Short mmCIF file of C-alpha atoms in Angstrom, two decimals:
data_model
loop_
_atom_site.label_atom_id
_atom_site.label_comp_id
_atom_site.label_asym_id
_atom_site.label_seq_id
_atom_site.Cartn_x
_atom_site.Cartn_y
_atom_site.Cartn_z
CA UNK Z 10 1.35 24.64 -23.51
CA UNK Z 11 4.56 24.08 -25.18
CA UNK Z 12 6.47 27.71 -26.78
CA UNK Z 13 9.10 26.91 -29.73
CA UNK Z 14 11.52 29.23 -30.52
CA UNK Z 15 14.35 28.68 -33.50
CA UNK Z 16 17.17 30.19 -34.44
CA UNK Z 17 20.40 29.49 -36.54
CA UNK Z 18 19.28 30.85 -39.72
CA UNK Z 19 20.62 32.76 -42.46
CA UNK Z 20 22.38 33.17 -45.83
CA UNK Z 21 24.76 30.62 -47.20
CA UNK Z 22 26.46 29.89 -50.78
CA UNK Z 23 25.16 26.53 -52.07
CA UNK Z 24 27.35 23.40 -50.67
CA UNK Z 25 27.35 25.38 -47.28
CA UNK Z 26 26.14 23.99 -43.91
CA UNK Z 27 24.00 25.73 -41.60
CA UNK Z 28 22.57 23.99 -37.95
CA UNK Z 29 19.19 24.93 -36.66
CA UNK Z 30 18.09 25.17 -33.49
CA UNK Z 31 14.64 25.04 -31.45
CA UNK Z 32 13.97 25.67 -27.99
CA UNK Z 33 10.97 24.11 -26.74
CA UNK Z 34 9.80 25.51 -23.33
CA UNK Z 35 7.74 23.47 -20.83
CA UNK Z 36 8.24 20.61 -18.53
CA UNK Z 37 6.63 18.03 -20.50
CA UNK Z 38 8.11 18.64 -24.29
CA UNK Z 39 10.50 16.45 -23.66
CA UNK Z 40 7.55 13.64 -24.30
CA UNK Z 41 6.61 15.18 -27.39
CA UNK Z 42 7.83 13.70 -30.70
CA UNK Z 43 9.51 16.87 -33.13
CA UNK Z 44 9.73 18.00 -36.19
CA UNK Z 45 10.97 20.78 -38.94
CA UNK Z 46 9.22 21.96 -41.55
CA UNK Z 47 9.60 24.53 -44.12
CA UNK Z 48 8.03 26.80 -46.91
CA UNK Z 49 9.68 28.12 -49.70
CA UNK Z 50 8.47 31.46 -51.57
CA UNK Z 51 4.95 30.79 -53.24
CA UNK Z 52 4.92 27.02 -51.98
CA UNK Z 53 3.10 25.32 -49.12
CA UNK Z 54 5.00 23.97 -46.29
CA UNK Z 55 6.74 21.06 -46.13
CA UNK Z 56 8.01 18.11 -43.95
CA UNK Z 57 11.72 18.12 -43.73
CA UNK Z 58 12.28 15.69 -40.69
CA UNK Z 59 11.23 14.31 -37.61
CA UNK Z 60 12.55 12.75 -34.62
CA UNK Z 61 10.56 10.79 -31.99
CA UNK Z 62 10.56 11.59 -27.99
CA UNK Z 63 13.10 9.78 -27.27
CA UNK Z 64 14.90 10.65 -30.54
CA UNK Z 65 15.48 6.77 -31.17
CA UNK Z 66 13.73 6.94 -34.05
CA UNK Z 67 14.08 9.92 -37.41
CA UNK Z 68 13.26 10.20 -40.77
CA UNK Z 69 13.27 12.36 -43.53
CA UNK Z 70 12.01 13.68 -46.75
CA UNK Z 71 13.60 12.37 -49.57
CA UNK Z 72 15.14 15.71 -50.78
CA UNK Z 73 17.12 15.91 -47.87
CA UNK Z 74 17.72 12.42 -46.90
CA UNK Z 75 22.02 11.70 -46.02
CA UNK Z 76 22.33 15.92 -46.43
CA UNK Z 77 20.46 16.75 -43.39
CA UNK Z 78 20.03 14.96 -39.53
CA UNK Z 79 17.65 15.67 -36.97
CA UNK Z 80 18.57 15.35 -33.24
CA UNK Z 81 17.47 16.42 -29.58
CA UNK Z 82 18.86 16.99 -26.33
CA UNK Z 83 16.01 16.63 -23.85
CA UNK Z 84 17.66 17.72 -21.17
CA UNK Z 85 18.98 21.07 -22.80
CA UNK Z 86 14.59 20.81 -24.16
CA UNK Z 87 16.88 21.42 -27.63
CA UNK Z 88 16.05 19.94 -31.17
CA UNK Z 89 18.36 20.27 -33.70
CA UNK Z 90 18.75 19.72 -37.50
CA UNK Z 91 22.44 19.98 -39.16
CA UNK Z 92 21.66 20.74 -42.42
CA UNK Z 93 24.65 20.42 -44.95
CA UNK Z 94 25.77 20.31 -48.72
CA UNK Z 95 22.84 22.80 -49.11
CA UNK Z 96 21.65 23.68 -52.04
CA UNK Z 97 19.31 26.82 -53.65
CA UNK Z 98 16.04 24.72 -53.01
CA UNK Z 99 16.55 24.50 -49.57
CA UNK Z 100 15.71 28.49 -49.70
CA UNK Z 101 13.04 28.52 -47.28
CA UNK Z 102 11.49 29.53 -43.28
CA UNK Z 103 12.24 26.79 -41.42
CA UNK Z 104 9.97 25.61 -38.45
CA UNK Z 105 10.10 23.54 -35.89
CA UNK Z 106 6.98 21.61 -34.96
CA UNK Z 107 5.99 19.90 -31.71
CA UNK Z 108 3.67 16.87 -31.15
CA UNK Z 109 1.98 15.32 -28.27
CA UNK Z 110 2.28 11.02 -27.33
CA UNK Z 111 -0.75 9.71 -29.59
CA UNK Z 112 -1.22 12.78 -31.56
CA UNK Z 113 -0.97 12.16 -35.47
CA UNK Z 114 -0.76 16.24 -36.14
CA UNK Z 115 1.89 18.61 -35.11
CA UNK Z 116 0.50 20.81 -32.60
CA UNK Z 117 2.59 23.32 -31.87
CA UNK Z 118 4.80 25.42 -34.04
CA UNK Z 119 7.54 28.03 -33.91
CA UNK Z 120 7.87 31.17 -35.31
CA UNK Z 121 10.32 30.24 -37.91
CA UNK Z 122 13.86 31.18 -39.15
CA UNK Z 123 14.75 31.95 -42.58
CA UNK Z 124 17.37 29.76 -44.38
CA UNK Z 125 18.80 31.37 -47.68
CA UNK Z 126 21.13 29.54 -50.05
CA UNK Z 127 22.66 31.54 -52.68
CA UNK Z 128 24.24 29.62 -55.65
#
C-alpha cells in the first residue's frame, strides 16, 4: 500500500510559478511510475504529466508542455512538478497519482492540493 500526500499549493497571479510536491510513503514506490493530475471546477480530471520509475522518461499534456516539468527524487520517495508561466486555466486540485511496474491505470492517488491562478 502506497499513501500520497501533496502539498505546495495555492493562489498565484497569472505568469506566476508555483512547485508541487508529493510524498509517497512505502518501501517499494520508488518502483512505481508517477503522475499529476488535475480537475478544474465542473470538469473531469485530467492528465497533466507523468514520469516513469526511474524518472528517465516524462511527458506531458499538451497544455502544459515547455511551462511545466515533472521530476522525482527516489531517495527523498519525492515527486515533483515545477509548474511556471501559469495561467487562469491551470485553476484546478492537483493530484498526484501512483502506478505499479505493468500496471496501465494509476492506482493510487493523493488527496489533492488546490492550485489557484488569478489573472
Amino acid at each position: 500500500q502506497v499513501q500520497l500526500v501533496e502539498s505546495g499549493g495555492g493562489l498565484v497571479q497569472a505568469g506566476g510559478s508555483l512547485r508541487l510536491s508529493c510524498a509517497a510513503s512505502g518501501r517499494t514506490s520508488s518502483n512505481y511510475a508517477m503522475g499529476w493530475f488535475r480537475q478544474a471546477p465542473g470538469k473531469e480530471r485530467e492528465f497533466v504529466a507523468h514520469i516513469s520509475a526511474t524518472g528517465g522518461s516524462t511527458y506531458y499534456a499538451d497544455s502544459v508542455k515547455g511551462r511545466f516539468t515533472i521530476s522525482r527524487d527516489n531517495a527523498k520517495n519525492t515527486v515533483l512538478l515545477q509548474m511556471n508561466s501559469l495561467k487562469p486555466e491551470d485553476t484546478g486540485v492537483y493530484y498526484c497519482s501512483g502506478r505499479r511496474p505493468g500496471k496501465r491505470e494509476y492506482e493510487y492517488w493523493g488527496q489533492g492540493t488546490q492550485v489557484t491562478v488569478s489573472s
